[in-house]
Amino acid sequence: MVVGRERGVGGGRAGEGPRAGVNLPALRHHNATLVLDLLRAAGAEGISRLELAEGTGLTPQAVSKITARLREDGLAVGAGRRPSTGGKPRTVLRLVPDARFAVGLHLDRDGLTAVLADLAGRPVAVTRAPLDLGAPADRVLADAAEAVRDLCAAEPHRPVLGLGVAAPGPLDHRGGVLRRITGFPQWDGYPLRAALAERTGLPVALDKDTNAAALALALAPESAGGGDFAYLHLGTGLGAGLVLGGRVHRGARTGAGEFGHQTLQLDGPLCGCGGRGCVEALCLAAEARGDRAEAARILGAGAANLVGLLDIDRVVLGGRTVAADEDAYVRGVRAVIEERAARGGAGAGVTVTVARGGDRPVAEGAAQLVLAPVFGRVGAGE
């Protein structure tokens, strides 16, 4: 799956000159991201300059200049030559994954996970610690900053591009501000991005936890051509991350994916959001009383509603509660979707899978908030 990737921009063939109004330094930077993206996709086998030109739409001359700069910066290196097929043997280049790194931080209601990821998105170090999101902001920020510093100190020679932060929603990812998190209203309006940037000294990107995980899943090699999907995260709460048309879908006010607070039962139990009969409250209550089959059925009802509304291809389940019994949740959610499809509703052919690693995909996705723009994946953070 391509998350918002664009081809080279410019007049005529891309790279041969900018259109009026296009800033040349920005153009060069954009085209470099396209080359980097193909280098990353090629992996250890590498890719030739000619293939880079064909894949990006840039001229061979433009690709040669870009790859020369990337080699100077230590981001690309020669990977040998390919045998001649009648002409001059082609020099192959590959990405240097450990040339740069990003930190991904998942702030949950009761704990935090931080990962140090290389340019290929692979975690090279992981740390976890308890967290009380209900504590005063200064204490929460101190704990978060300490986790980031400890992670970076463990790998002191690794240059870090920035910090990606995934937190419970709702939030304003453009402004870097938290909104009224269910059960934690004191965070409403808090400028988390600016506060963590000051504490850590790193550029910070902020997004909702489920959006971050959906981004990581969309960029995974196994998701290539995977179509639209919903990531449903069941842990201390319940939320969704949506990938539609190759992009993480956030909505006009970045509020898309507040899946846990759709009403399934008008006169149902009171939810922490103030409503009644929310799918989150019903699902977590069933889990708390040990009725996992019922919890999975409730989650399936919500998932079937999403399938019917959005006509998506896949439902991906994740979070620590799902990880406790993956098979039960997959069976339960799939059964409800298939039952709805058998009655003539949407859902025929929809796959239900699990994102491995419990909560870790959220932290890995937070790192992608920093890494994805490096590779021109504009669907990551606009």
Coordinates of C-alpha atoms in Angstrom, one line a residue:
M1 CA 0.0 0.0 0.0
V2 CA 1.2 3.5 -0.9
V3 CA 0.4 6.1 1.8
G4 CA 0.2 9.4 -0.1
R5 CA 3.2 8.9 -2.3
E6 CA 3.7 11.4 -5.1
R7 CA 5.9 11.3 -8.2
G8 CA 8.5 13.9 -8.9
V9 CA 7.2 17.4 -9.6
G10 CA 8.4 19.9 -12.1
G11 CA 7.8 21.1 -15.7
G12 CA 7.7 18.4 -18.4
R13 CA 9.5 15.3 -17.0
A14 CA 9.9 15.7 -13.3
G15 CA 13.3 17.1 -12.3
E16 CA 13.9 19.1 -15.5
G17 CA 12.9 22.4 -14.0
P18 CA 10.3 23.7 -11.6
R19 CA 6.9 25.1 -12.5
A20 CA 6.3 28.7 -11.7
G21 CA 5.8 29.2 -8.0
V22 CA 7.6 26.0 -7.0
N23 CA 10.5 26.6 -4.6
L24 CA 13.6 24.9 -5.9
P25 CA 15.1 23.8 -2.6
A26 CA 11.7 22.3 -1.6
L27 CA 11.5 20.6 -5.0
R28 CA 14.9 19.0 -4.5
H29 CA 14.0 17.9 -1.0
H30 CA 10.7 16.4 -2.3
N31 CA 12.5 14.5 -5.1
A32 CA 15.1 13.2 -2.7
T33 CA 12.2 11.6 -0.6
L34 CA 11.0 9.7 -3.7
V35 CA 14.5 8.3 -4.2
L36 CA 14.8 7.4 -0.5
D37 CA 11.5 5.7 -0.6
L38 CA 12.5 3.4 -3.5
L39 CA 15.9 2.7 -1.8
R40 CA 14.0 1.6 1.3
A41 CA 11.6 -0.6 -0.6
A42 CA 14.6 -2.2 -2.4
G43 CA 16.1 -3.4 0.8
A44 CA 19.5 -5.0 1.0
E45 CA 19.5 -6.0 -2.6
G46 CA 19.5 -2.4 -3.7
I47 CA 18.4 -0.6 -6.8
S48 CA 20.2 1.0 -9.8
R49 CA 20.1 4.6 -10.7
L50 CA 18.2 3.8 -13.9
E51 CA 15.5 2.0 -11.9
L52 CA 15.3 4.9 -9.6
A53 CA 14.7 7.2 -12.5
E54 CA 12.0 4.9 -13.9
G55 CA 10.3 4.6 -10.5
T56 CA 10.3 8.3 -9.6
G57 CA 9.8 9.9 -13.0
L58 CA 13.0 11.9 -12.5
T59 CA 15.7 12.3 -15.1
P60 CA 18.8 10.1 -14.8
Q61 CA 20.8 13.3 -14.3
A62 CA 18.5 14.4 -11.4
V63 CA 18.8 11.0 -9.8
S64 CA 22.6 11.0 -10.1
K65 CA 22.7 14.4 -8.2
I66 CA 20.3 13.2 -5.5
T67 CA 22.1 9.9 -4.9
A68 CA 25.4 11.7 -4.7
R69 CA 24.1 13.9 -2.0
L70 CA 22.5 10.9 -0.2
R71 CA 25.9 9.2 -0.2
E72 CA 27.6 12.2 1.1
D73 CA 25.1 12.3 4.0
G74 CA 25.7 8.6 4.7
L75 CA 22.1 7.7 3.8
A76 CA 23.0 5.6 0.8
V77 CA 25.9 3.3 -0.1
G78 CA 27.0 1.2 -3.0
A79 CA 25.8 -2.4 -3.0
G80 CA 27.9 -3.8 -5.8
R81 CA 27.2 -4.1 -9.5
R82 CA 24.7 -6.1 -11.5
P83 CA 26.0 -8.3 -14.4
S84 CA 25.9 -6.6 -17.8
T85 CA 23.0 -7.4 -20.1
G86 CA 24.8 -5.9 -23.1
G87 CA 25.7 -2.5 -21.8
K88 CA 27.8 -1.1 -18.9
P89 CA 27.2 -3.0 -15.6
R90 CA 24.9 -1.1 -13.4
T91 CA 26.0 0.2 -10.0
V92 CA 23.5 -0.7 -7.3
L93 CA 22.7 1.5 -4.3
R94 CA 21.0 0.6 -1.0
L95 CA 19.7 2.6 1.9
V96 CA 21.8 2.7 5.1
P97 CA 19.1 1.9 7.7
D98 CA 21.2 2.9 10.7
A99 CA 22.2 6.3 9.3
R100 CA 19.3 7.9 11.2
F101 CA 16.8 6.9 13.8
A102 CA 13.5 8.1 15.2
V103 CA 11.9 7.6 18.7
G104 CA 8.3 6.5 18.9
L105 CA 6.5 7.0 22.3
H106 CA 3.1 5.5 23.1
L107 CA 1.5 7.2 26.1
D108 CA -1.3 5.0 27.4
R109 CA -3.6 5.6 30.4
D110 CA -1.5 3.3 32.7
G111 CA 1.9 2.8 30.9
L112 CA 4.2 4.0 28.2
T113 CA 6.2 2.2 25.5
A114 CA 9.1 3.8 23.7
V115 CA 11.0 2.4 20.7
L116 CA 14.1 3.5 18.8
A117 CA 13.5 2.7 15.1
D118 CA 15.9 2.8 12.2
L119 CA 15.1 4.3 8.8
A120 CA 13.6 1.0 7.7
G121 CA 11.1 1.3 10.6
R122 CA 12.7 -1.6 12.5
P123 CA 12.8 -1.2 16.3
V124 CA 16.4 -1.6 17.5
A125 CA 15.6 -0.9 21.2
V126 CA 12.3 -0.9 23.2
T127 CA 11.6 0.3 26.8
R128 CA 8.4 0.1 28.8
A129 CA 7.4 1.7 32.1
P130 CA 4.3 2.4 34.2
L131 CA 2.5 5.7 33.7
D132 CA -0.4 7.4 35.5
L133 CA -2.1 9.6 32.9
G134 CA -4.2 11.0 35.8
A135 CA -1.1 12.4 37.5
P136 CA -0.2 16.1 37.2
A137 CA 1.1 17.1 33.8
D138 CA 4.6 17.9 35.0
R139 CA 5.0 14.4 36.4
V140 CA 3.6 12.7 33.3
L141 CA 6.0 14.7 31.1
A142 CA 8.9 14.0 33.3
D143 CA 8.3 10.3 33.1
A144 CA 7.9 10.5 29.3
A145 CA 11.0 12.6 28.8
E146 CA 13.0 10.3 31.1
A147 CA 12.0 7.2 29.0
V148 CA 13.1 9.0 25.8
R149 CA 16.4 10.1 27.3
D150 CA 17.1 6.6 28.6
L151 CA 16.3 5.1 25.2
C152 CA 18.6 7.5 23.4
A153 CA 21.4 7.1 26.0
A154 CA 21.4 3.4 25.5
E155 CA 22.4 4.1 21.8
P156 CA 24.4 7.3 22.2
H157 CA 25.9 7.3 18.7
R158 CA 22.7 7.0 16.8
P159 CA 21.5 10.3 15.3
V160 CA 17.8 10.8 16.1
L161 CA 15.6 12.7 13.7
G162 CA 12.8 13.4 16.1
L163 CA 10.2 12.1 18.5
G164 CA 6.8 10.7 17.4
V165 CA 4.1 10.6 20.2
A166 CA 0.9 8.6 20.1
A167 CA -1.7 9.4 22.8
P168 CA -5.3 8.6 23.4
G169 CA -7.7 10.8 21.5
P170 CA -9.4 13.0 20.7
L171 CA -6.6 15.4 19.9
D172 CA -5.5 18.1 17.4
H173 CA -2.6 16.5 15.6
R174 CA -1.9 19.7 13.6
G175 CA -1.7 22.0 16.7
G176 CA -0.2 19.3 18.9
V177 CA -2.9 19.7 21.5
L178 CA -4.8 17.1 23.5
R179 CA -8.6 17.2 23.7
R180 CA -11.0 15.8 26.3
I181 CA -9.6 12.2 26.8
T182 CA -12.3 10.0 28.3
G183 CA -11.7 9.8 32.0
F184 CA -9.0 12.5 31.9
P185 CA -10.6 15.8 31.2
Q186 CA -7.7 17.7 32.8
W187 CA -5.7 17.2 29.6
D188 CA -8.3 19.1 27.4
G189 CA -6.3 21.9 25.6
Y190 CA -2.9 20.8 26.8
P191 CA -0.1 21.6 24.3
L192 CA 1.6 18.2 24.6
R193 CA 3.8 18.5 21.5
A194 CA 5.4 21.8 22.5
A195 CA 5.8 20.6 26.1
L196 CA 7.6 17.4 25.1
A197 CA 9.8 19.3 22.5
E198 CA 11.0 21.6 25.3
R199 CA 11.6 18.6 27.6
T200 CA 13.5 16.4 25.1
G201 CA 15.1 18.9 22.8
L202 CA 13.7 16.9 19.8
P203 CA 11.3 17.9 17.1
V204 CA 7.9 16.3 18.0
A205 CA 5.0 14.9 16.0
L206 CA 1.8 14.0 17.7
D207 CA -1.1 11.8 16.7
K208 CA -3.8 9.6 18.1
D209 CA -2.6 6.2 19.2
T210 CA -4.9 4.3 16.7
N211 CA -3.9 6.5 13.8
A212 CA -0.2 5.8 14.6
A213 CA -0.8 2.1 14.6
A214 CA -2.8 2.3 11.4
L215 CA 0.1 4.2 9.8
A216 CA 2.6 1.5 10.8
L217 CA 0.3 -1.2 9.4
A218 CA -0.2 0.6 6.1
L219 CA 3.6 1.0 5.6
A220 CA 4.4 -2.6 6.4
P221 CA 5.6 -4.6 3.3
E222 CA 2.9 -7.1 3.8
S223 CA 0.2 -4.4 3.3
A224 CA 1.3 -3.5 -0.2
G225 CA -1.9 -3.3 -2.3
G226 CA -3.9 -4.2 0.7
G227 CA -6.7 -1.7 0.1
D228 CA -8.8 0.1 2.7
F229 CA -8.8 -1.1 6.3
A230 CA -9.8 -0.3 9.9
Y231 CA -7.5 -0.9 12.8
L232 CA -9.4 -1.6 16.0
H233 CA -7.4 -1.2 19.2
L234 CA -8.8 -2.7 22.4
G235 CA -6.7 -2.0 25.5
T236 CA -7.5 0.4 28.3
G237 CA -10.0 1.9 25.9
L238 CA -11.3 1.2 22.4
G239 CA -10.6 3.3 19.2
A240 CA -10.1 2.9 15.5
G241 CA -7.5 4.0 13.0
L242 CA -8.8 4.2 9.4
V243 CA -6.7 3.9 6.2
L244 CA -8.9 5.0 3.2
G245 CA -7.7 5.6 -0.3
G246 CA -4.1 5.0 0.8
R247 CA -4.0 7.6 3.6
V248 CA -4.7 7.7 7.3
H249 CA -8.1 9.3 7.5
R250 CA -8.4 11.8 10.3
G251 CA -11.4 13.9 9.2
A252 CA -11.8 17.6 8.9
R253 CA -11.3 18.2 12.7
T254 CA -8.9 15.2 13.2
G255 CA -11.7 13.4 15.1
A256 CA -12.2 10.4 12.9
G257 CA -11.8 7.0 14.5
E258 CA -13.5 7.7 17.8
F259 CA -15.0 4.3 17.4
G260 CA -15.4 3.3 21.0
H261 CA -18.1 5.9 21.6
Q262 CA -20.6 4.8 19.0
T263 CA -23.9 3.9 20.7
L264 CA -25.0 0.3 20.5
Q265 CA -27.5 0.3 23.3
L266 CA -29.6 3.4 23.9
D267 CA -30.4 2.5 27.5
G268 CA -27.1 0.8 28.1
P269 CA -24.6 1.3 31.0
L270 CA -23.0 4.7 31.5
C271 CA -19.7 5.2 29.7
G272 CA -16.8 7.3 30.9
C273 CA -17.6 9.7 28.0
G274 CA -20.9 10.6 29.6
G275 CA -23.0 8.6 27.1
R276 CA -24.8 5.3 27.5
G277 CA -24.4 2.0 25.7
C278 CA -21.1 2.9 24.0
V279 CA -19.3 -0.1 22.3
E280 CA -16.3 0.6 24.5
A281 CA -18.2 0.4 27.8
L282 CA -20.1 -2.7 26.7
C283 CA -17.0 -4.5 25.4
L284 CA -14.8 -3.7 28.4
A285 CA -17.6 -4.6 30.8
A286 CA -18.0 -8.1 29.2
E287 CA -14.3 -8.6 29.3
A288 CA -14.2 -7.6 33.0
R289 CA -16.8 -10.2 34.0
G290 CA -14.9 -12.9 32.1
D291 CA -17.3 -13.2 29.1
R292 CA -14.8 -12.9 26.3
A293 CA -17.1 -14.4 23.7
E294 CA -19.6 -11.6 24.4
A295 CA -16.9 -9.0 24.3
A296 CA -15.8 -10.2 20.9
R297 CA -19.4 -10.3 19.7
I298 CA -19.9 -6.6 20.8
L299 CA -16.6 -5.6 19.1
G300 CA -17.8 -7.5 16.0
A301 CA -21.1 -5.5 16.0
G302 CA -19.1 -2.3 16.0
A303 CA -16.8 -3.6 13.3
A304 CA -19.7 -4.7 11.1
N305 CA -21.1 -1.2 11.3
L306 CA -17.8 0.2 10.1
V307 CA -17.6 -2.4 7.3
G308 CA -21.1 -1.5 6.2
L309 CA -20.5 2.3 6.4
L310 CA -17.1 2.3 4.7
D311 CA -17.0 -0.8 2.5
I312 CA -13.5 -1.6 3.7
D313 CA -11.5 -4.7 2.8
R314 CA -9.9 -5.6 6.1
V315 CA -10.4 -5.3 9.8
V316 CA -7.2 -5.5 11.9
L317 CA -7.5 -6.1 15.6
G318 CA -4.8 -5.0 18.2
G319 CA -4.2 -3.9 21.7
R320 CA -3.4 -5.8 24.9
T321 CA -6.9 -7.0 25.5
V322 CA -7.1 -8.6 22.1
A323 CA -3.5 -10.0 22.6
A324 CA -4.7 -11.9 25.7
D325 CA -6.9 -14.2 23.4
E326 CA -6.4 -13.4 19.8
D327 CA -8.3 -16.4 18.4
A328 CA -11.4 -15.6 20.5
Y329 CA -11.5 -12.1 19.2
V330 CA -10.9 -13.0 15.6
R331 CA -13.5 -15.7 15.7
G332 CA -16.1 -13.4 17.3
V333 CA -15.6 -10.4 15.1
R334 CA -15.5 -12.5 11.9
A335 CA -18.7 -14.3 12.9
V336 CA -20.7 -11.1 13.3
I337 CA -19.3 -9.6 10.0
E338 CA -20.1 -12.9 8.1
E339 CA -23.6 -13.1 9.6
R340 CA -24.3 -9.5 8.5
A341 CA -23.0 -10.4 5.0
A342 CA -25.1 -13.5 4.8
R343 CA -28.2 -11.3 5.4
G344 CA -27.3 -9.2 2.4
G345 CA -25.2 -6.6 4.1
A346 CA -21.7 -5.6 3.4
G347 CA -18.9 -7.8 4.6
A348 CA -18.5 -10.6 2.0
G349 CA -14.8 -11.3 1.6
V350 CA -13.7 -9.0 4.4
T351 CA -10.6 -10.4 6.3
V352 CA -10.2 -10.2 10.0
T353 CA -6.6 -10.4 11.3
V354 CA -4.5 -9.4 14.3
A355 CA -1.6 -6.9 14.5
R356 CA 1.0 -8.8 16.4
G357 CA 2.8 -7.4 19.4
G358 CA -0.1 -6.2 21.6
D359 CA 0.4 -2.4 22.1
R360 CA 3.8 -2.2 20.4
P361 CA 2.5 -1.3 16.9
V362 CA 1.3 2.0 18.4
A363 CA 4.8 2.9 19.5
E364 CA 6.3 1.8 16.2
G365 CA 3.6 3.8 14.4
A366 CA 4.6 6.8 16.5
A367 CA 8.2 6.5 15.2
Q368 CA 6.7 6.4 11.7
L369 CA 5.2 9.9 12.3
V370 CA 8.8 11.1 12.1
L371 CA 10.1 8.6 9.5
A372 CA 7.3 8.5 6.9
P373 CA 7.7 12.2 5.7
V374 CA 11.4 11.4 5.1
F375 CA 10.3 9.0 2.4
G376 CA 7.6 11.3 0.9
R377 CA 4.7 9.5 2.6
V378 CA 2.6 12.6 2.9
G379 CA -0.4 10.6 4.3
A380 CA 1.5 10.4 7.5
G381 CA 1.2 13.8 9.1
E382 CA -0.7 16.3 7.1

